[in-house]
PDB file of C-alpha atoms in Angstrom:
ATOM      1  CA  UNK A   1     -48.941  12.575 -24.299  1.00 50.00           C
ATOM      2  CA  UNK A   2     -47.822  15.393 -22.057  1.00 56.00           C
ATOM      3  CA  UNK A   3     -49.273  15.374 -18.578  1.00 62.00           C
ATOM      4  CA  UNK A   4     -51.813  18.099 -17.837  1.00 71.00           C
ATOM      5  CA  UNK A   5     -51.249  17.829 -14.102  1.00 76.00           C
ATOM      6  CA  UNK A   6     -49.455  20.783 -12.524  1.00 83.00           C
ATOM      7  CA  UNK A   7     -48.296  21.464  -9.009  1.00 83.00           C
ATOM      8  CA  UNK A   8     -50.276  23.905  -6.977  1.00 89.00           C
ATOM      9  CA  UNK A   9     -48.815  27.409  -6.868  1.00 89.00           C
ATOM     10  CA  UNK A  10     -47.922  27.250  -3.130  1.00 89.00           C
ATOM     11  CA  UNK A  11     -45.978  24.027  -3.701  1.00 88.00           C
ATOM     12  CA  UNK A  12     -44.161  25.538  -6.686  1.00 88.00           C
ATOM     13  CA  UNK A  13     -43.149  28.571  -4.627  1.00 89.00           C
ATOM     14  CA  UNK A  14     -41.849  26.256  -1.889  1.00 89.00           C
ATOM     15  CA  UNK A  15     -39.773  24.193  -4.333  1.00 87.00           C
ATOM     16  CA  UNK A  16     -38.404  27.389  -5.842  1.00 88.00           C
ATOM     17  CA  UNK A  17     -36.633  28.024  -2.552  1.00 89.00           C
ATOM     18  CA  UNK A  18     -34.466  24.943  -3.245  1.00 88.00           C
ATOM     19  CA  UNK A  19     -33.288  25.212  -6.845  1.00 88.00           C
ATOM     20  CA  UNK A  20     -31.413  22.293  -8.403  1.00 86.00           C
ATOM     21  CA  UNK A  21     -27.995  23.236  -9.706  1.00 87.00           C
ATOM     22  CA  UNK A  22     -25.929  20.882 -11.879  1.00 89.00           C
ATOM     23  CA  UNK A  23     -22.144  21.197 -11.687  1.00 89.00           C
ATOM     24  CA  UNK A  24     -19.485  19.628 -13.918  1.00 90.00           C
ATOM     25  CA  UNK A  25     -17.744  16.529 -12.535  1.00 86.00           C
ATOM     26  CA  UNK A  26     -14.793  17.139 -10.235  1.00 82.00           C
ATOM     27  CA  UNK A  27     -11.585  15.676 -11.680  1.00 80.00           C
ATOM     28  CA  UNK A  28     -10.053  13.031  -9.441  1.00 71.00           C
ATOM     29  CA  UNK A  29      -6.380  13.783  -8.721  1.00 74.00           C
ATOM     30  CA  UNK A  30      -4.065  11.003  -9.848  1.00 72.00           C
ATOM     31  CA  UNK A  31      -1.077  10.675  -7.560  1.00 74.00           C
ATOM     32  CA  UNK A  32       0.656   7.996  -9.624  1.00 75.00           C
ATOM     33  CA  UNK A  33      -0.116   8.328 -13.354  1.00 79.00           C
ATOM     34  CA  UNK A  34      -0.194   4.856 -14.873  1.00 87.00           C
ATOM     35  CA  UNK A  35       2.358   5.046 -17.689  1.00 87.00           C
ATOM     36  CA  UNK A  36       3.935   1.593 -17.291  1.00 92.00           C
ATOM     37  CA  UNK A  37       3.106  -1.691 -15.539  1.00 94.00           C
ATOM     38  CA  UNK A  38       3.206  -0.995 -11.816  1.00 95.00           C
ATOM     39  CA  UNK A  39       3.609  -3.591  -9.086  1.00 96.00           C
ATOM     40  CA  UNK A  40       2.028  -2.808  -5.709  1.00 96.00           C
ATOM     41  CA  UNK A  41       4.259  -4.227  -2.988  1.00 96.00           C
ATOM     42  CA  UNK A  42       4.890  -4.068   0.734  1.00 94.00           C
ATOM     43  CA  UNK A  43       7.423  -1.325   1.594  1.00 93.00           C
ATOM     44  CA  UNK A  44      11.160  -1.885   1.169  1.00 92.00           C
ATOM     45  CA  UNK A  45      13.249  -2.509   4.256  1.00 83.00           C
ATOM     46  CA  UNK A  46      15.170   0.794   4.478  1.00 76.00           C
ATOM     47  CA  UNK A  47      12.239   3.054   3.713  1.00 68.00           C
ATOM     48  CA  UNK A  48      13.528   5.915   5.884  1.00 59.00           C
ATOM     49  CA  UNK A  49      16.786   6.072   3.909  1.00 58.00           C
ATOM     50  CA  UNK A  50      15.366   5.245   0.503  1.00 61.00           C
ATOM     51  CA  UNK A  51      17.030   6.868  -2.507  1.00 61.00           C
ATOM     52  CA  UNK A  52      14.379   7.168  -5.274  1.00 59.00           C
ATOM     53  CA  UNK A  53      17.097   7.530  -7.916  1.00 57.00           C
ATOM     54  CA  UNK A  54      18.703   4.201  -7.014  1.00 57.00           C
ATOM     55  CA  UNK A  55      17.314   0.758  -7.754  1.00 55.00           C
ATOM     56  CA  UNK A  56      19.310  -0.878  -4.970  1.00 59.00           C
ATOM     57  CA  UNK A  57      16.659  -0.120  -2.341  1.00 77.00           C
ATOM     58  CA  UNK A  58      13.531  -1.218  -4.203  1.00 90.00           C
ATOM     59  CA  UNK A  59      13.240  -4.784  -2.963  1.00 94.00           C
ATOM     60  CA  UNK A  60      10.247  -5.452  -0.731  1.00 95.00           C
ATOM     61  CA  UNK A  61      10.857  -6.584   2.833  1.00 93.00           C
ATOM     62  CA  UNK A  62       7.966  -9.045   2.460  1.00 94.00           C
ATOM     63  CA  UNK A  63       8.962 -12.458   1.106  1.00 95.00           C
ATOM     64  CA  UNK A  64       5.709 -12.907  -0.823  1.00 95.00           C
ATOM     65  CA  UNK A  65       6.027  -9.568  -2.635  1.00 96.00           C
ATOM     66  CA  UNK A  66       9.735 -10.101  -3.242  1.00 97.00           C
ATOM     67  CA  UNK A  67       9.003 -13.507  -4.762  1.00 97.00           C
ATOM     68  CA  UNK A  68       6.885 -11.882  -7.453  1.00 97.00           C
ATOM     69  CA  UNK A  69       9.446  -9.151  -8.023  1.00 98.00           C
ATOM     70  CA  UNK A  70      12.032 -11.865  -8.644  1.00 97.00           C
ATOM     71  CA  UNK A  71       9.634 -13.855 -10.843  1.00 97.00           C
ATOM     72  CA  UNK A  72       9.033 -10.873 -13.136  1.00 97.00           C
ATOM     73  CA  UNK A  73      12.738 -10.047 -13.302  1.00 97.00           C
ATOM     74  CA  UNK A  74      13.891 -13.618 -13.930  1.00 96.00           C
ATOM     75  CA  UNK A  75      11.400 -13.992 -16.776  1.00 95.00           C
ATOM     76  CA  UNK A  76      13.324 -11.255 -18.573  1.00 94.00           C
ATOM     77  CA  UNK A  77      10.983  -8.258 -18.236  1.00 95.00           C
ATOM     78  CA  UNK A  78      12.311  -4.791 -17.459  1.00 93.00           C
ATOM     79  CA  UNK A  79      11.189  -1.229 -16.760  1.00 92.00           C
ATOM     80  CA  UNK A  80       8.517  -2.211 -14.243  1.00 95.00           C
ATOM     81  CA  UNK A  81       7.433   0.462 -11.775  1.00 95.00           C
ATOM     82  CA  UNK A  82       6.663  -0.212  -8.118  1.00 95.00           C
ATOM     83  CA  UNK A  83       4.731   1.600  -5.417  1.00 93.00           C
ATOM     84  CA  UNK A  84       4.288   0.741  -1.757  1.00 93.00           C
ATOM     85  CA  UNK A  85       1.753   3.308  -0.534  1.00 90.00           C
ATOM     86  CA  UNK A  86      -1.161   0.876  -0.876  1.00 91.00           C
ATOM     87  CA  UNK A  87      -1.989  -1.173   2.211  1.00 91.00           C
ATOM     88  CA  UNK A  88      -2.955  -4.847   1.840  1.00 91.00           C
ATOM     89  CA  UNK A  89      -6.606  -3.907   2.443  1.00 90.00           C
ATOM     90  CA  UNK A  90      -6.482  -1.826  -0.743  1.00 89.00           C
ATOM     91  CA  UNK A  91      -5.346  -4.757  -2.869  1.00 92.00           C
ATOM     92  CA  UNK A  92      -7.423  -7.447  -4.497  1.00 92.00           C
ATOM     93  CA  UNK A  93      -8.453 -10.161  -2.036  1.00 89.00           C
ATOM     94  CA  UNK A  94      -6.960  -7.957   0.709  1.00 90.00           C
ATOM     95  CA  UNK A  95      -3.419  -9.029  -0.207  1.00 92.00           C
ATOM     96  CA  UNK A  96      -0.309  -7.747  -1.921  1.00 94.00           C
ATOM     97  CA  UNK A  97       1.224  -7.745  -4.431  1.00 96.00           C
ATOM     98  CA  UNK A  98      -1.068  -6.549  -7.209  1.00 96.00           C
ATOM     99  CA  UNK A  99      -0.038  -5.631 -10.733  1.00 96.00           C
ATOM    100  CA  UNK A 100      -1.593  -2.528 -12.300  1.00 95.00           C
ATOM    101  CA  UNK A 101      -1.389  -2.767 -16.092  1.00 94.00           C
ATOM    102  CA  UNK A 102      -2.076   0.292 -18.301  1.00 91.00           C
ATOM    103  CA  UNK A 103      -4.379   0.151 -21.303  1.00 84.00           C
ATOM    104  CA  UNK A 104      -2.747  -1.020 -24.510  1.00 78.00           C
ATOM    105  CA  UNK A 105      -4.467  -1.324 -27.882  1.00 72.00           C
ATOM    106  CA  UNK A 106      -7.863  -2.915 -27.420  1.00 71.00           C
ATOM    107  CA  UNK A 107      -7.190  -3.962 -23.815  1.00 73.00           C
ATOM    108  CA  UNK A 108      -8.299  -1.799 -20.925  1.00 82.00           C
ATOM    109  CA  UNK A 109      -6.513  -0.941 -17.701  1.00 86.00           C
ATOM    110  CA  UNK A 110      -6.293  -4.016 -15.477  1.00 90.00           C
ATOM    111  CA  UNK A 111      -5.527  -4.670 -11.830  1.00 94.00           C
ATOM    112  CA  UNK A 112      -4.270  -8.222 -11.425  1.00 95.00           C
ATOM    113  CA  UNK A 113      -3.925 -10.257  -8.214  1.00 95.00           C
ATOM    114  CA  UNK A 114      -0.700 -12.163  -7.639  1.00 94.00           C
ATOM    115  CA  UNK A 115      -2.036 -15.385  -9.169  1.00 94.00           C
ATOM    116  CA  UNK A 116      -2.767 -13.489 -12.389  1.00 95.00           C
ATOM    117  CA  UNK A 117       0.835 -12.321 -12.837  1.00 96.00           C
ATOM    118  CA  UNK A 118       2.197 -15.508 -14.523  1.00 95.00           C
ATOM    119  CA  UNK A 119      -0.382 -15.343 -17.318  1.00 93.00           C
ATOM    120  CA  UNK A 120       0.392 -11.662 -17.907  1.00 95.00           C
ATOM    121  CA  UNK A 121       4.117 -12.400 -18.021  1.00 95.00           C
ATOM    122  CA  UNK A 122       3.547 -15.266 -20.464  1.00 92.00           C
ATOM    123  CA  UNK A 123       1.838 -12.787 -22.774  1.00 90.00           C
ATOM    124  CA  UNK A 124       4.809 -10.438 -22.635  1.00 90.00           C
ATOM    125  CA  UNK A 125       7.570 -13.001 -23.079  1.00 89.00           C
ATOM    126  CA  UNK A 126       8.112 -14.201 -26.672  1.00 85.00           C
ATOM    127  CA  UNK A 127       7.963 -17.874 -27.449  1.00 80.00           C
ATOM    128  CA  UNK A 128       5.557 -20.713 -26.602  1.00 79.00           C
ATOM    129  CA  UNK A 129       4.547 -21.552 -23.043  1.00 74.00           C
ATOM    130  CA  UNK A 130       6.707 -24.352 -21.626  1.00 82.00           C
ATOM    131  CA  UNK A 131       4.638 -27.298 -20.414  1.00 85.00           C
ATOM    132  CA  UNK A 132       7.431 -28.195 -17.973  1.00 88.00           C
ATOM    133  CA  UNK A 133       7.399 -24.660 -16.500  1.00 88.00           C
ATOM    134  CA  UNK A 134      11.084 -24.212 -17.315  1.00 90.00           C
ATOM    135  CA  UNK A 135      12.367 -27.387 -15.648  1.00 93.00           C
ATOM    136  CA  UNK A 136      14.537 -29.826 -17.586  1.00 92.00           C
ATOM    137  CA  UNK A 137      12.183 -32.792 -17.174  1.00 93.00           C
ATOM    138  CA  UNK A 138       9.088 -33.987 -15.331  1.00 94.00           C
ATOM    139  CA  UNK A 139      11.154 -35.382 -12.468  1.00 95.00           C
ATOM    140  CA  UNK A 140      12.689 -31.958 -11.796  1.00 95.00           C
ATOM    141  CA  UNK A 141       9.267 -30.335 -11.959  1.00 95.00           C
ATOM    142  CA  UNK A 142       7.893 -32.809  -9.422  1.00 95.00           C
ATOM    143  CA  UNK A 143      10.930 -32.281  -7.201  1.00 96.00           C
ATOM    144  CA  UNK A 144      10.306 -28.526  -7.256  1.00 96.00           C
ATOM    145  CA  UNK A 145       6.982 -29.087  -5.461  1.00 95.00           C
ATOM    146  CA  UNK A 146       8.828 -30.661  -2.530  1.00 95.00           C
ATOM    147  CA  UNK A 147      11.212 -27.696  -2.344  1.00 96.00           C
ATOM    148  CA  UNK A 148       8.309 -25.250  -2.400  1.00 96.00           C
ATOM    149  CA  UNK A 149       6.700 -27.107   0.499  1.00 94.00           C
ATOM    150  CA  UNK A 150       9.971 -27.031   2.445  1.00 94.00           C
ATOM    151  CA  UNK A 151      10.510 -23.316   1.836  1.00 95.00           C
ATOM    152  CA  UNK A 152       6.957 -22.237   2.603  1.00 92.00           C
ATOM    153  CA  UNK A 153       6.886 -24.466   5.668  1.00 90.00           C
ATOM    154  CA  UNK A 154      10.107 -24.846   7.648  1.00 91.00           C
ATOM    155  CA  UNK A 155      12.064 -21.911   6.198  1.00 93.00           C
ATOM    156  CA  UNK A 156       9.098 -19.545   6.423  1.00 91.00           C
ATOM    157  CA  UNK A 157       8.495 -20.564  10.036  1.00 89.00           C
ATOM    158  CA  UNK A 158      12.141 -19.854  10.956  1.00 90.00           C
ATOM    159  CA  UNK A 159      11.992 -16.495   9.170  1.00 90.00           C
ATOM    160  CA  UNK A 160       8.796 -15.583  11.029  1.00 86.00           C
ATOM    161  CA  UNK A 161      10.372 -16.454  14.375  1.00 82.00           C
ATOM    162  CA  UNK A 162      13.384 -14.259  13.556  1.00 77.00           C
ATOM    163  CA  UNK A 163      11.195 -11.165  13.210  1.00 73.00           C
ATOM    164  CA  UNK A 164      10.713  -8.994  16.318  1.00 66.00           C
ATOM    165  CA  UNK A 165       7.263  -9.579  17.828  1.00 64.00           C
ATOM    166  CA  UNK A 166       4.773  -6.736  17.389  1.00 58.00           C
ATOM    167  CA  UNK A 167       3.770  -4.704  20.398  1.00 54.00           C
ATOM    168  CA  UNK A 168       0.520  -5.480  22.169  1.00 50.00           C
ATOM    169  CA  UNK A 169      -0.969  -2.125  21.138  1.00 53.00           C
ATOM    170  CA  UNK A 170      -0.208  -2.618  17.446  1.00 52.00           C
ATOM    171  CA  UNK A 171      -1.637  -6.140  17.578  1.00 53.00           C
ATOM    172  CA  UNK A 172      -4.811  -4.846  19.192  1.00 50.00           C
ATOM    173  CA  UNK A 173      -5.535  -2.444  16.331  1.00 51.00           C
ATOM    174  CA  UNK A 174      -4.174  -4.631  13.543  1.00 54.00           C
ATOM    175  CA  UNK A 175      -6.624  -5.860  10.942  1.00 54.00           C
ATOM    176  CA  UNK A 176      -7.019  -9.572  10.258  1.00 54.00           C
ATOM    177  CA  UNK A 177      -5.446  -9.250   6.785  1.00 51.00           C
ATOM    178  CA  UNK A 178      -2.189  -7.962   8.259  1.00 52.00           C
ATOM    179  CA  UNK A 179      -1.859 -10.643  10.914  1.00 52.00           C
ATOM    180  CA  UNK A 180       0.738 -13.267  10.086  1.00 55.00           C
ATOM    181  CA  UNK A 181      -0.179 -16.915  10.017  1.00 57.00           C
ATOM    182  CA  UNK A 182       0.603 -18.859  13.146  1.00 59.00           C
ATOM    183  CA  UNK A 183       3.616 -21.152  13.221  1.00 54.00           C
ATOM    184  CA  UNK A 184       1.283 -24.113  13.635  1.00 55.00           C
ATOM    185  CA  UNK A 185      -0.395 -23.286  10.313  1.00 53.00           C
ATOM    186  CA  UNK A 186       2.936 -22.832   8.500  1.00 60.00           C
ATOM    187  CA  UNK A 187       4.781 -25.986   9.529  1.00 60.00           C
ATOM    188  CA  UNK A 188       4.331 -29.094   7.426  1.00 60.00           C
ATOM    189  CA  UNK A 189       3.590 -31.620   8.790  1.00 60.00           C
ATOM    190  CA  UNK A 190       1.719 -29.791  11.567  1.00 59.00           C
ATOM    191  CA  UNK A 191       3.127 -30.137  15.090  1.00 58.00           C
ATOM    192  CA  UNK A 192       1.676 -32.559  17.590  1.00 54.00           C
ATOM    193  CA  UNK A 193      -0.789 -31.346  20.245  1.00 60.00           C
ATOM    194  CA  UNK A 194       0.322 -30.613  23.780  1.00 56.00           C
ATOM    195  CA  UNK A 195      -1.687 -33.522  25.175  1.00 56.00           C
ATOM    196  CA  UNK A 196      -1.445 -37.079  23.863  1.00 58.00           C
ATOM    197  CA  UNK A 197      -4.193 -39.465  22.890  1.00 55.00           C
ATOM    198  CA  UNK A 198      -3.885 -41.261  26.219  1.00 58.00           C
ATOM    199  CA  UNK A 199      -4.468 -38.080  28.205  1.00 55.00           C
ATOM    200  CA  UNK A 200      -7.634 -37.625  30.236  1.00 52.00           C
ATOM    201  CA  UNK A 201      -8.067 -34.190  28.663  1.00 53.00           C
ATOM    202  CA  UNK A 202      -9.050 -33.520  25.055  1.00 54.00           C
ATOM    203  CA  UNK A 203      -6.229 -32.649  22.665  1.00 53.00           C
ATOM    204  CA  UNK A 204      -5.467 -28.949  22.695  1.00 51.00           C
ATOM    205  CA  UNK A 205      -2.618 -26.568  21.876  1.00 52.00           C
ATOM    206  CA  UNK A 206       0.477 -27.435  19.885  1.00 59.00           C
ATOM    207  CA  UNK A 207       3.908 -28.628  20.899  1.00 53.00           C
ATOM    208  CA  UNK A 208       6.174 -26.208  18.991  1.00 62.00           C
ATOM    209  CA  UNK A 209       9.681 -25.606  20.313  1.00 68.00           C
ATOM    210  CA  UNK A 210      12.146 -23.084  18.962  1.00 73.00           C
ATOM    211  CA  UNK A 211      14.966 -25.625  18.969  1.00 80.00           C
ATOM    212  CA  UNK A 212      12.957 -28.046  16.832  1.00 80.00           C
ATOM    213  CA  UNK A 213      12.175 -25.362  14.245  1.00 85.00           C
ATOM    214  CA  UNK A 214      15.794 -24.214  14.155  1.00 88.00           C
ATOM    215  CA  UNK A 215      17.035 -27.769  13.674  1.00 91.00           C
ATOM    216  CA  UNK A 216      14.699 -28.367  10.755  1.00 91.00           C
ATOM    217  CA  UNK A 217      15.627 -24.970   9.324  1.00 93.00           C
ATOM    218  CA  UNK A 218      19.368 -25.728   9.484  1.00 95.00           C
ATOM    219  CA  UNK A 219      18.789 -29.029   7.686  1.00 95.00           C
ATOM    220  CA  UNK A 220      16.721 -27.257   5.014  1.00 95.00           C
ATOM    221  CA  UNK A 221      19.430 -24.658   4.303  1.00 96.00           C
ATOM    222  CA  UNK A 222      22.099 -27.352   4.157  1.00 97.00           C
ATOM    223  CA  UNK A 223      19.981 -29.292   1.662  1.00 96.00           C
ATOM    224  CA  UNK A 224      19.481 -26.168  -0.452  1.00 97.00           C
ATOM    225  CA  UNK A 225      23.208 -25.518  -0.589  1.00 97.00           C
ATOM    226  CA  UNK A 226      23.980 -29.120  -1.488  1.00 97.00           C
ATOM    227  CA  UNK A 227      21.283 -29.235  -4.188  1.00 96.00           C
ATOM    228  CA  UNK A 228      22.493 -26.004  -5.808  1.00 96.00           C
ATOM    229  CA  UNK A 229      26.155 -26.976  -5.811  1.00 95.00           C
ATOM    230  CA  UNK A 230      27.859 -25.015  -8.577  1.00 95.00           C
ATOM    231  CA  UNK A 231      24.818 -24.899 -10.881  1.00 96.00           C
ATOM    232  CA  UNK A 232      23.574 -21.599 -12.230  1.00 96.00           C
ATOM    233  CA  UNK A 233      19.929 -22.370 -11.446  1.00 97.00           C
ATOM    234  CA  UNK A 234      18.313 -24.765  -9.003  1.00 96.00           C
ATOM    235  CA  UNK A 235      17.523 -28.293 -10.146  1.00 96.00           C
ATOM    236  CA  UNK A 236      20.078 -27.793 -12.969  1.00 93.00           C
ATOM    237  CA  UNK A 237      17.557 -25.885 -15.088  1.00 94.00           C
ATOM    238  CA  UNK A 238      18.839 -24.098 -18.180  1.00 93.00           C
ATOM    239  CA  UNK A 239      16.778 -21.003 -17.364  1.00 93.00           C
ATOM    240  CA  UNK A 240      15.373 -19.537 -14.144  1.00 95.00           C
ATOM    241  CA  UNK A 241      12.116 -20.947 -12.850  1.00 96.00           C
ATOM    242  CA  UNK A 242       9.498 -19.963 -10.303  1.00 96.00           C
ATOM    243  CA  UNK A 243      11.430 -22.004  -7.739  1.00 97.00           C
ATOM    244  CA  UNK A 244      14.483 -19.765  -8.204  1.00 97.00           C
ATOM    245  CA  UNK A 245      12.316 -16.707  -7.546  1.00 97.00           C
ATOM    246  CA  UNK A 246      10.930 -18.248  -4.351  1.00 97.00           C
ATOM    247  CA  UNK A 247      14.363 -19.321  -3.091  1.00 98.00           C
ATOM    248  CA  UNK A 248      15.808 -15.878  -3.774  1.00 98.00           C
ATOM    249  CA  UNK A 249      13.007 -14.191  -1.831  1.00 97.00           C
ATOM    250  CA  UNK A 250      13.657 -16.275   1.281  1.00 97.00           C
ATOM    251  CA  UNK A 251      17.455 -16.094   1.054  1.00 97.00           C
ATOM    252  CA  UNK A 252      17.363 -12.323   0.646  1.00 96.00           C
ATOM    253  CA  UNK A 253      15.004 -11.824   3.602  1.00 95.00           C
ATOM    254  CA  UNK A 254      17.080 -14.159   5.778  1.00 95.00           C
ATOM    255  CA  UNK A 255      20.389 -12.490   4.885  1.00 94.00           C
ATOM    256  CA  UNK A 256      18.940  -9.090   5.791  1.00 91.00           C
ATOM    257  CA  UNK A 257      17.417 -10.197   9.080  1.00 87.00           C
ATOM    258  CA  UNK A 258      18.979  -9.167  12.379  1.00 80.00           C
ATOM    259  CA  UNK A 259      18.657 -12.580  13.927  1.00 80.00           C
ATOM    260  CA  UNK A 260      21.104 -15.465  14.167  1.00 85.00           C
ATOM    261  CA  UNK A 261      18.950 -17.189  11.553  1.00 89.00           C
ATOM    262  CA  UNK A 262      21.081 -15.585   8.865  1.00 92.00           C
ATOM    263  CA  UNK A 263      24.201 -17.457  10.043  1.00 93.00           C
ATOM    264  CA  UNK A 264      23.036 -20.711   8.480  1.00 94.00           C
ATOM    265  CA  UNK A 265      22.946 -19.014   5.067  1.00 96.00           C
ATOM    266  CA  UNK A 266      26.150 -16.985   5.427  1.00 95.00           C
ATOM    267  CA  UNK A 267      28.049 -20.222   6.098  1.00 95.00           C
ATOM    268  CA  UNK A 268      27.144 -21.444   2.587  1.00 96.00           C
ATOM    269  CA  UNK A 269      29.284 -19.546   0.104  1.00 97.00           C
ATOM    270  CA  UNK A 270      27.381 -20.772  -2.941  1.00 97.00           C
ATOM    271  CA  UNK A 271      24.043 -19.558  -1.551  1.00 97.00           C
ATOM    272  CA  UNK A 272      25.451 -16.122  -0.706  1.00 97.00           C
ATOM    273  CA  UNK A 273      27.032 -15.701  -4.141  1.00 97.00           C
ATOM    274  CA  UNK A 274      23.876 -16.944  -5.876  1.00 97.00           C
ATOM    275  CA  UNK A 275      21.666 -14.518  -3.929  1.00 97.00           C
ATOM    276  CA  UNK A 276      23.985 -11.610  -4.737  1.00 96.00           C
ATOM    277  CA  UNK A 277      23.896 -12.405  -8.462  1.00 96.00           C
ATOM    278  CA  UNK A 278      20.113 -12.684  -8.600  1.00 97.00           C
ATOM    279  CA  UNK A 279      19.693  -9.561  -6.473  1.00 96.00           C
ATOM    280  CA  UNK A 280      21.519  -7.442  -9.052  1.00 95.00           C
ATOM    281  CA  UNK A 281      19.215  -8.673 -11.813  1.00 95.00           C
ATOM    282  CA  UNK A 282      16.048  -8.078  -9.784  1.00 96.00           C
ATOM    283  CA  UNK A 283      17.118  -4.604  -8.709  1.00 94.00           C
ATOM    284  CA  UNK A 284      17.794  -3.558 -12.300  1.00 94.00           C
ATOM    285  CA  UNK A 285      14.249  -4.499 -13.340  1.00 95.00           C
ATOM    286  CA  UNK A 286      12.308  -2.015 -11.208  1.00 95.00           C
ATOM    287  CA  UNK A 287      11.978   1.725 -10.796  1.00 93.00           C
ATOM    288  CA  UNK A 288       9.895   3.966  -8.556  1.00 90.00           C
ATOM    289  CA  UNK A 289       6.473   4.879  -9.959  1.00 86.00           C
ATOM    290  CA  UNK A 290       6.385   8.505 -11.074  1.00 79.00           C
ATOM    291  CA  UNK A 291       4.241  10.857  -8.997  1.00 73.00           C
ATOM    292  CA  UNK A 292       2.201  13.676 -10.498  1.00 64.00           C
ATOM    293  CA  UNK A 293       3.494  17.141  -9.650  1.00 59.00           C
TER     294      UNK A 293
END
C-alpha cells in the first residue's frame, strides 16, 4: 500500500535545491590489457637500458621472481607476458611474483600467488602429474630438499651480502614488505649467539662473520659443480625440475653481481655453460606485456 505521508512544502522546496543526478559509470582505463598470461615480477636489472623488442633483458633481478620465470620456461610453456610496474605491496600477500591469468571458457580472470603457479602450469602441460616431481627416483627427490635448503640458506646469504647496502634514508621510508630478511634468519643452521651459555649476561645478538659465510658459500658452489658434472639436469633427471629453476635463479643473479662472489661460479666451467644454456630458454619464453595506446 502506497504511503500517504508527504513531506511538508518547505522541506520539499529545500530538497529541490539539491537535485540528485545519476551519471553513467566512468570507464576505468586499462594500462595493460590482459590478452595472455602475465607474470608480475620485480624489475629487470638493466631497466634504464631495456629494449622492449628484445627478450634478452626480461629476466628479473630478484632471485625469487627469476625462479618462477625459470620454472614456467622449463616446464615448456611459451608466450608469457611480464610486467614490473606493480610493487610488492600490490601483489597478493604483499609479495611478488603473481600470475594474472585471462578468462578462458568457463573460467574467470584469476590472479594467482606464487604458490599457485605450479598447479596452473600442471593444467597447461599435457600428460599426467608426476608423483616424483620430475626426479628419477625417491632418493633423488629427497636429495633435492637438501639442495634447496643449501641454496636458500648459505647461497642466498652470500648473495645478500654481495648486494650494496641501502642508504639510511631509503631504509627509513621502506615498507616492511620490501625489507630483506636478516642473515641470521636465512642461514641454516642459525648462527650462535654472541654470548655463550656460561656468560653472566643473557644470550643476545648473533655471531655472524663474513669469512664464515664466504667459506660455506665456496663449499656450496663447489658441491653444486661436482654434483652437476656433465649431466644435462641436476640430480641426473631426464627433464628439468623445480630444483633446476631454483639453481638457475641463484647462478644467474650471482654471475651478474658486481661483487667477488661471482668468482666462485666463474671458476666452474660446467656451471657457467649450464647457466648460459638455461638462460637462452628462459629468455625466449617471455615478452613485454602490451600497453594500451
